[in-house]
Amino acid sequence: METRSSTRRQATRTKLYEAAVTLIAEQGFSATTVDEIAERAGVAKGTVYYNFKSKSELFEELLRHGVGLLTASLRQAAEDTVAGGGTRVEALDAMIRAGLLFIHRYPAFTQLYVAELWRTNRAWQSTLLVVRQEAVAVVETVLRDGVAAGELSEEIDIPLTAAALVGMVLVAALDWQAFQPQRSLDDVHGALSLLLHGRVSGH
């Protein structure tokens, strides 16, 4: 059972994550100071160092926290669909929707995550690859189950297809947020659903 102090500490960490993610999305990692993060979170500078050894550790934990939330929502969407008698393809469709919902809720985090994936000289690169693989692995499991159940072709390359699906949702959702914000979540989900079901060719 969580104690009151651990609940309070978690609430403080969440506040720091939110402050850090918005500041770093606005001005970049290097330009963001611990003072600014503390000020934006409404806490003393010492509180940041009490919870995290450094700004780098805060950011690394932020990546873990954010991708962990995404992974959990993808897994939940798949499990709920299958528990309700849905197919693996329907589970993948539900995961696309869950991914879009997550990005809609945390656009600044998603922007940061996508930007950091392409930087190779960061201290937290190995952490980022581990958490990315956890998210992709959830999709791989559903694809593997779909192949085993005869719902999906045995010819599909599971690791690449899983990465492509995750990438499709991330990039399409960022495009939606940045350039087509007037579109509804249902609308964007419907477009990606057509891609998933292979109904783009018109045949």
PDB file of C-alpha atoms in Angstrom:
ATOM      1  CA  MET A   1       0.000   0.000   0.000  1.00  0.00           C
ATOM      2  CA  GLU A   2       1.277   3.474  -0.838  1.00  0.00           C
ATOM      3  CA  THR A   3       2.097   5.707   2.106  1.00  0.00           C
ATOM      4  CA  ARG A   4       1.014   9.326   2.165  1.00  0.00           C
ATOM      5  CA  SER A   5       4.608  10.494   1.683  1.00  0.00           C
ATOM      6  CA  SER A   6       5.190   8.248  -1.356  1.00  0.00           C
ATOM      7  CA  THR A   7       1.901   9.483  -2.879  1.00  0.00           C
ATOM      8  CA  ARG A   8       3.013  13.062  -2.260  1.00  0.00           C
ATOM      9  CA  ARG A   9       6.421  12.329  -3.769  1.00  0.00           C
ATOM     10  CA  GLN A  10       4.767  10.839  -6.861  1.00  0.00           C
ATOM     11  CA  ALA A  11       2.591  13.952  -7.198  1.00  0.00           C
ATOM     12  CA  THR A  12       5.717  16.147  -6.970  1.00  0.00           C
ATOM     13  CA  ARG A  13       7.495  14.050  -9.598  1.00  0.00           C
ATOM     14  CA  THR A  14       4.480  14.318 -11.922  1.00  0.00           C
ATOM     15  CA  LYS A  15       4.525  18.113 -11.493  1.00  0.00           C
ATOM     16  CA  LEU A  16       8.241  18.167 -12.330  1.00  0.00           C
ATOM     17  CA  TYR A  17       7.700  15.939 -15.394  1.00  0.00           C
ATOM     18  CA  GLU A  18       4.974  18.256 -16.667  1.00  0.00           C
ATOM     19  CA  ALA A  19       7.097  21.362 -16.106  1.00  0.00           C
ATOM     20  CA  ALA A  20      10.167  19.787 -17.737  1.00  0.00           C
ATOM     21  CA  VAL A  21       8.337  18.439 -20.767  1.00  0.00           C
ATOM     22  CA  THR A  22       6.703  21.772 -21.636  1.00  0.00           C
ATOM     23  CA  LEU A  23       9.898  23.782 -21.107  1.00  0.00           C
ATOM     24  CA  ILE A  24      12.098  21.353 -23.062  1.00  0.00           C
ATOM     25  CA  ALA A  25       9.532  21.205 -25.886  1.00  0.00           C
ATOM     26  CA  GLU A  26       9.540  25.026 -25.993  1.00  0.00           C
ATOM     27  CA  GLN A  27      13.257  25.744 -25.780  1.00  0.00           C
ATOM     28  CA  GLY A  28      15.274  22.526 -25.998  1.00  0.00           C
ATOM     29  CA  PHE A  29      17.056  20.430 -23.368  1.00  0.00           C
ATOM     30  CA  SER A  30      20.314  22.387 -23.168  1.00  0.00           C
ATOM     31  CA  ALA A  31      18.610  25.774 -22.796  1.00  0.00           C
ATOM     32  CA  THR A  32      16.293  24.600 -20.010  1.00  0.00           C
ATOM     33  CA  THR A  33      17.625  25.091 -16.484  1.00  0.00           C
ATOM     34  CA  VAL A  34      16.744  23.316 -13.247  1.00  0.00           C
ATOM     35  CA  ASP A  35      15.727  26.741 -11.847  1.00  0.00           C
ATOM     36  CA  GLU A  36      13.161  27.145 -14.619  1.00  0.00           C
ATOM     37  CA  ILE A  37      11.807  23.616 -14.120  1.00  0.00           C
ATOM     38  CA  ALA A  38      11.413  24.252 -10.374  1.00  0.00           C
ATOM     39  CA  GLU A  39       9.756  27.621 -10.981  1.00  0.00           C
ATOM     40  CA  ARG A  40       7.326  26.212 -13.576  1.00  0.00           C
ATOM     41  CA  ALA A  41       6.468  23.307 -11.239  1.00  0.00           C
ATOM     42  CA  GLY A  42       5.973  25.679  -8.308  1.00  0.00           C
ATOM     43  CA  VAL A  43       8.565  23.971  -6.101  1.00  0.00           C
ATOM     44  CA  ALA A  44      11.930  24.878  -4.564  1.00  0.00           C
ATOM     45  CA  LYS A  45      15.050  24.104  -6.595  1.00  0.00           C
ATOM     46  CA  GLY A  46      16.174  21.706  -3.828  1.00  0.00           C
ATOM     47  CA  THR A  47      13.018  19.649  -4.430  1.00  0.00           C
ATOM     48  CA  VAL A  48      14.223  18.866  -7.957  1.00  0.00           C
ATOM     49  CA  TYR A  49      17.546  17.552  -6.621  1.00  0.00           C
ATOM     50  CA  TYR A  50      15.798  15.689  -3.818  1.00  0.00           C
ATOM     51  CA  ASN A  51      13.834  13.727  -6.429  1.00  0.00           C
ATOM     52  CA  PHE A  52      16.431  13.521  -9.219  1.00  0.00           C
ATOM     53  CA  LYS A  53      20.238  13.658  -9.127  1.00  0.00           C
ATOM     54  CA  SER A  54      20.427  15.894 -12.194  1.00  0.00           C
ATOM     55  CA  LYS A  55      18.485  17.428 -15.042  1.00  0.00           C
ATOM     56  CA  SER A  56      19.574  14.488 -17.219  1.00  0.00           C
ATOM     57  CA  GLU A  57      18.190  11.973 -14.734  1.00  0.00           C
ATOM     58  CA  LEU A  58      14.917  13.914 -14.553  1.00  0.00           C
ATOM     59  CA  PHE A  59      14.636  13.774 -18.335  1.00  0.00           C
ATOM     60  CA  GLU A  60      15.552  10.096 -18.481  1.00  0.00           C
ATOM     61  CA  GLU A  61      12.866   9.300 -15.891  1.00  0.00           C
ATOM     62  CA  LEU A  62      10.426  11.498 -17.800  1.00  0.00           C
ATOM     63  CA  LEU A  63      11.001   9.370 -20.922  1.00  0.00           C
ATOM     64  CA  ARG A  64      10.505   6.181 -18.910  1.00  0.00           C
ATOM     65  CA  HIS A  65       7.351   7.546 -17.311  1.00  0.00           C
ATOM     66  CA  GLY A  66       5.806   8.777 -20.575  1.00  0.00           C
ATOM     67  CA  VAL A  67       6.568   5.721 -22.691  1.00  0.00           C
ATOM     68  CA  GLY A  68       5.456   3.551 -19.754  1.00  0.00           C
ATOM     69  CA  LEU A  69       2.046   5.257 -19.823  1.00  0.00           C
ATOM     70  CA  LEU A  70       1.825   4.760 -23.594  1.00  0.00           C
ATOM     71  CA  THR A  71       2.805   1.077 -23.336  1.00  0.00           C
ATOM     72  CA  ALA A  72       0.232   0.463 -20.602  1.00  0.00           C
ATOM     73  CA  SER A  73      -2.541   2.096 -22.647  1.00  0.00           C
ATOM     74  CA  LEU A  74      -1.646   0.035 -25.744  1.00  0.00           C
ATOM     75  CA  ARG A  75      -1.588  -3.188 -23.722  1.00  0.00           C
ATOM     76  CA  GLN A  76      -4.919  -2.353 -22.059  1.00  0.00           C
ATOM     77  CA  ALA A  77      -6.578  -1.610 -25.413  1.00  0.00           C
ATOM     78  CA  ALA A  78      -5.427  -4.962 -26.843  1.00  0.00           C
ATOM     79  CA  GLU A  79      -6.404  -6.955 -23.757  1.00  0.00           C
ATOM     80  CA  ASP A  80      -9.868  -5.359 -23.535  1.00  0.00           C
ATOM     81  CA  THR A  81     -10.551  -6.083 -27.218  1.00  0.00           C
ATOM     82  CA  VAL A  82      -9.497  -9.733 -27.016  1.00  0.00           C
ATOM     83  CA  ALA A  83     -11.359 -10.212 -23.704  1.00  0.00           C
ATOM     84  CA  GLY A  84     -14.478  -8.886 -25.431  1.00  0.00           C
ATOM     85  CA  GLY A  85     -14.168 -11.506 -28.179  1.00  0.00           C
ATOM     86  CA  GLY A  86     -12.500  -9.226 -30.724  1.00  0.00           C
ATOM     87  CA  THR A  87      -9.999 -10.324 -33.356  1.00  0.00           C
ATOM     88  CA  ARG A  88      -6.286  -9.485 -33.267  1.00  0.00           C
ATOM     89  CA  VAL A  89      -6.844  -7.026 -36.124  1.00  0.00           C
ATOM     90  CA  GLU A  90      -9.526  -5.319 -34.026  1.00  0.00           C
ATOM     91  CA  ALA A  91      -7.031  -5.282 -31.145  1.00  0.00           C
ATOM     92  CA  LEU A  92      -4.486  -3.515 -33.385  1.00  0.00           C
ATOM     93  CA  ASP A  93      -7.188  -1.034 -34.401  1.00  0.00           C
ATOM     94  CA  ALA A  94      -7.980  -0.369 -30.728  1.00  0.00           C
ATOM     95  CA  MET A  95      -4.254   0.157 -30.095  1.00  0.00           C
ATOM     96  CA  ILE A  96      -4.087   2.748 -32.874  1.00  0.00           C
ATOM     97  CA  ARG A  97      -6.936   4.613 -31.194  1.00  0.00           C
ATOM     98  CA  ALA A  98      -5.261   4.312 -27.768  1.00  0.00           C
ATOM     99  CA  GLY A  99      -2.031   5.687 -29.247  1.00  0.00           C
ATOM    100  CA  LEU A 100      -3.860   8.655 -30.788  1.00  0.00           C
ATOM    101  CA  LEU A 101      -5.634   9.324 -27.487  1.00  0.00           C
ATOM    102  CA  PHE A 102      -2.322   9.271 -25.634  1.00  0.00           C
ATOM    103  CA  ILE A 103      -0.729  11.707 -28.098  1.00  0.00           C
ATOM    104  CA  HIS A 104      -3.795  13.955 -27.988  1.00  0.00           C
ATOM    105  CA  ARG A 105      -3.412  14.061 -24.193  1.00  0.00           C
ATOM    106  CA  TYR A 106       0.399  14.486 -24.140  1.00  0.00           C
ATOM    107  CA  PRO A 107       1.408  16.300 -27.351  1.00  0.00           C
ATOM    108  CA  ALA A 108       4.513  17.966 -25.863  1.00  0.00           C
ATOM    109  CA  PHE A 109       5.823  14.639 -24.573  1.00  0.00           C
ATOM    110  CA  THR A 110       5.259  12.981 -27.962  1.00  0.00           C
ATOM    111  CA  GLN A 111       7.121  15.753 -29.782  1.00  0.00           C
ATOM    112  CA  LEU A 112      10.071  15.356 -27.425  1.00  0.00           C
ATOM    113  CA  TYR A 113      10.061  11.571 -27.669  1.00  0.00           C
ATOM    114  CA  VAL A 114      10.102  11.610 -31.478  1.00  0.00           C
ATOM    115  CA  ALA A 115      12.851  14.261 -31.559  1.00  0.00           C
ATOM    116  CA  GLU A 116      15.020  12.360 -29.069  1.00  0.00           C
ATOM    117  CA  LEU A 117      14.713   9.084 -30.982  1.00  0.00           C
ATOM    118  CA  TRP A 118      16.862  10.570 -33.756  1.00  0.00           C
ATOM    119  CA  ARG A 119      19.582  12.008 -31.507  1.00  0.00           C
ATOM    120  CA  THR A 120      22.374   9.524 -30.961  1.00  0.00           C
ATOM    121  CA  ASN A 121      24.703  11.367 -28.578  1.00  0.00           C
ATOM    122  CA  ARG A 122      22.429  11.663 -25.540  1.00  0.00           C
ATOM    123  CA  ALA A 123      23.188  10.089 -22.179  1.00  0.00           C
ATOM    124  CA  TRP A 124      19.725   8.536 -22.065  1.00  0.00           C
ATOM    125  CA  GLN A 125      19.809   7.009 -25.563  1.00  0.00           C
ATOM    126  CA  SER A 126      20.045   3.447 -24.231  1.00  0.00           C
ATOM    127  CA  THR A 127      17.094   4.042 -21.862  1.00  0.00           C
ATOM    128  CA  LEU A 128      15.095   5.469 -24.753  1.00  0.00           C
ATOM    129  CA  LEU A 129      15.780   2.390 -26.896  1.00  0.00           C
ATOM    130  CA  VAL A 130      14.736   0.075 -24.053  1.00  0.00           C
ATOM    131  CA  VAL A 131      11.423   1.864 -23.420  1.00  0.00           C
ATOM    132  CA  ARG A 132      10.731   2.187 -27.143  1.00  0.00           C
ATOM    133  CA  GLN A 133      11.228  -1.569 -27.478  1.00  0.00           C
ATOM    134  CA  GLU A 134       8.757  -2.171 -24.631  1.00  0.00           C
ATOM    135  CA  ALA A 135       6.057  -0.239 -26.522  1.00  0.00           C
ATOM    136  CA  VAL A 136       6.847  -1.969 -29.829  1.00  0.00           C
ATOM    137  CA  ALA A 137       6.902  -5.390 -28.101  1.00  0.00           C
ATOM    138  CA  VAL A 138       3.228  -4.992 -27.104  1.00  0.00           C
ATOM    139  CA  VAL A 139       2.336  -4.585 -30.791  1.00  0.00           C
ATOM    140  CA  GLU A 140       4.653  -7.473 -31.770  1.00  0.00           C
ATOM    141  CA  THR A 141       2.805  -9.791 -29.373  1.00  0.00           C
ATOM    142  CA  VAL A 142      -0.572  -9.000 -30.937  1.00  0.00           C
ATOM    143  CA  LEU A 143       0.861  -9.470 -34.457  1.00  0.00           C
ATOM    144  CA  ARG A 144       2.399 -12.809 -33.439  1.00  0.00           C
ATOM    145  CA  ASP A 145      -0.920 -13.963 -31.952  1.00  0.00           C
ATOM    146  CA  GLY A 146      -2.705 -12.825 -35.115  1.00  0.00           C
ATOM    147  CA  VAL A 147      -0.374 -14.904 -37.292  1.00  0.00           C
ATOM    148  CA  ALA A 148      -0.789 -17.932 -34.989  1.00  0.00           C
ATOM    149  CA  ALA A 149      -4.588 -17.584 -35.171  1.00  0.00           C
ATOM    150  CA  GLY A 150      -4.500 -17.407 -38.966  1.00  0.00           C
ATOM    151  CA  GLU A 151      -5.838 -13.834 -39.014  1.00  0.00           C
ATOM    152  CA  LEU A 152      -2.640 -12.362 -40.408  1.00  0.00           C
ATOM    153  CA  SER A 153      -0.294 -13.529 -43.150  1.00  0.00           C
ATOM    154  CA  GLU A 154       2.679 -15.629 -42.083  1.00  0.00           C
ATOM    155  CA  GLU A 155       4.771 -13.567 -44.483  1.00  0.00           C
ATOM    156  CA  ILE A 156       4.686 -10.408 -42.372  1.00  0.00           C
ATOM    157  CA  ASP A 157       7.930  -9.238 -40.824  1.00  0.00           C
ATOM    158  CA  ILE A 158       6.728  -8.888 -37.221  1.00  0.00           C
ATOM    159  CA  PRO A 159       9.445  -6.573 -35.760  1.00  0.00           C
ATOM    160  CA  LEU A 160       9.354  -4.211 -38.736  1.00  0.00           C
ATOM    161  CA  THR A 161       5.551  -4.217 -38.985  1.00  0.00           C
ATOM    162  CA  ALA A 162       5.227  -3.454 -35.265  1.00  0.00           C
ATOM    163  CA  ALA A 163       7.735  -0.591 -35.543  1.00  0.00           C
ATOM    164  CA  ALA A 164       5.922   0.702 -38.655  1.00  0.00           C
ATOM    165  CA  LEU A 165       2.546   0.708 -36.886  1.00  0.00           C
ATOM    166  CA  VAL A 166       3.931   2.574 -33.866  1.00  0.00           C
ATOM    167  CA  GLY A 167       5.750   5.007 -36.173  1.00  0.00           C
ATOM    168  CA  MET A 168       2.638   5.542 -38.290  1.00  0.00           C
ATOM    169  CA  VAL A 169       0.574   6.491 -35.234  1.00  0.00           C
ATOM    170  CA  LEU A 170       3.267   8.801 -33.801  1.00  0.00           C
ATOM    171  CA  VAL A 171       3.957  10.681 -37.017  1.00  0.00           C
ATOM    172  CA  ALA A 172       0.326  10.867 -38.180  1.00  0.00           C
ATOM    173  CA  ALA A 173      -0.742  12.133 -34.763  1.00  0.00           C
ATOM    174  CA  LEU A 174       1.958  14.809 -34.676  1.00  0.00           C
ATOM    175  CA  ASP A 175       0.917  15.882 -38.174  1.00  0.00           C
ATOM    176  CA  TRP A 176      -2.692  16.023 -36.969  1.00  0.00           C
ATOM    177  CA  GLN A 177      -1.773  18.136 -33.917  1.00  0.00           C
ATOM    178  CA  ALA A 178       0.485  20.523 -35.835  1.00  0.00           C
ATOM    179  CA  PHE A 179      -1.166  20.899 -39.250  1.00  0.00           C
ATOM    180  CA  GLN A 180      -4.711  19.535 -39.118  1.00  0.00           C
ATOM    181  CA  PRO A 181      -5.933  20.293 -35.571  1.00  0.00           C
ATOM    182  CA  GLN A 182      -9.495  20.842 -36.783  1.00  0.00           C
ATOM    183  CA  ARG A 183      -9.873  17.105 -37.482  1.00  0.00           C
ATOM    184  CA  SER A 184     -11.484  14.950 -34.797  1.00  0.00           C
ATOM    185  CA  LEU A 185      -9.853  11.945 -33.178  1.00  0.00           C
ATOM    186  CA  ASP A 186     -12.492   9.706 -34.793  1.00  0.00           C
ATOM    187  CA  ASP A 187     -11.623  11.156 -38.189  1.00  0.00           C
ATOM    188  CA  VAL A 188      -7.872  10.540 -37.807  1.00  0.00           C
ATOM    189  CA  HIS A 189      -8.456   7.073 -36.354  1.00  0.00           C
ATOM    190  CA  GLY A 190     -10.732   6.227 -39.295  1.00  0.00           C
ATOM    191  CA  ALA A 191      -8.014   7.178 -41.795  1.00  0.00           C
ATOM    192  CA  LEU A 192      -5.359   5.067 -40.054  1.00  0.00           C
ATOM    193  CA  SER A 193      -7.839   2.211 -39.654  1.00  0.00           C
ATOM    194  CA  LEU A 194      -8.192   2.050 -43.453  1.00  0.00           C
ATOM    195  CA  LEU A 195      -4.420   1.697 -43.718  1.00  0.00           C
ATOM    196  CA  LEU A 196      -4.394  -1.078 -41.135  1.00  0.00           C
ATOM    197  CA  HIS A 197      -7.102  -2.988 -42.961  1.00  0.00           C
ATOM    198  CA  GLY A 198      -5.258  -2.576 -46.274  1.00  0.00           C
ATOM    199  CA  ARG A 199      -8.148  -0.788 -47.911  1.00  0.00           C
ATOM    200  CA  VAL A 200      -6.096   2.010 -49.463  1.00  0.00           C
ATOM    201  CA  SER A 201      -5.497   0.401 -52.858  1.00  0.00           C
ATOM    202  CA  GLY A 202      -9.196   0.363 -53.753  1.00  0.00           C
ATOM    203  CA  HIS A 203      -9.210  -3.343 -54.580  1.00  0.00           C
TER     204      HIS A 203
END
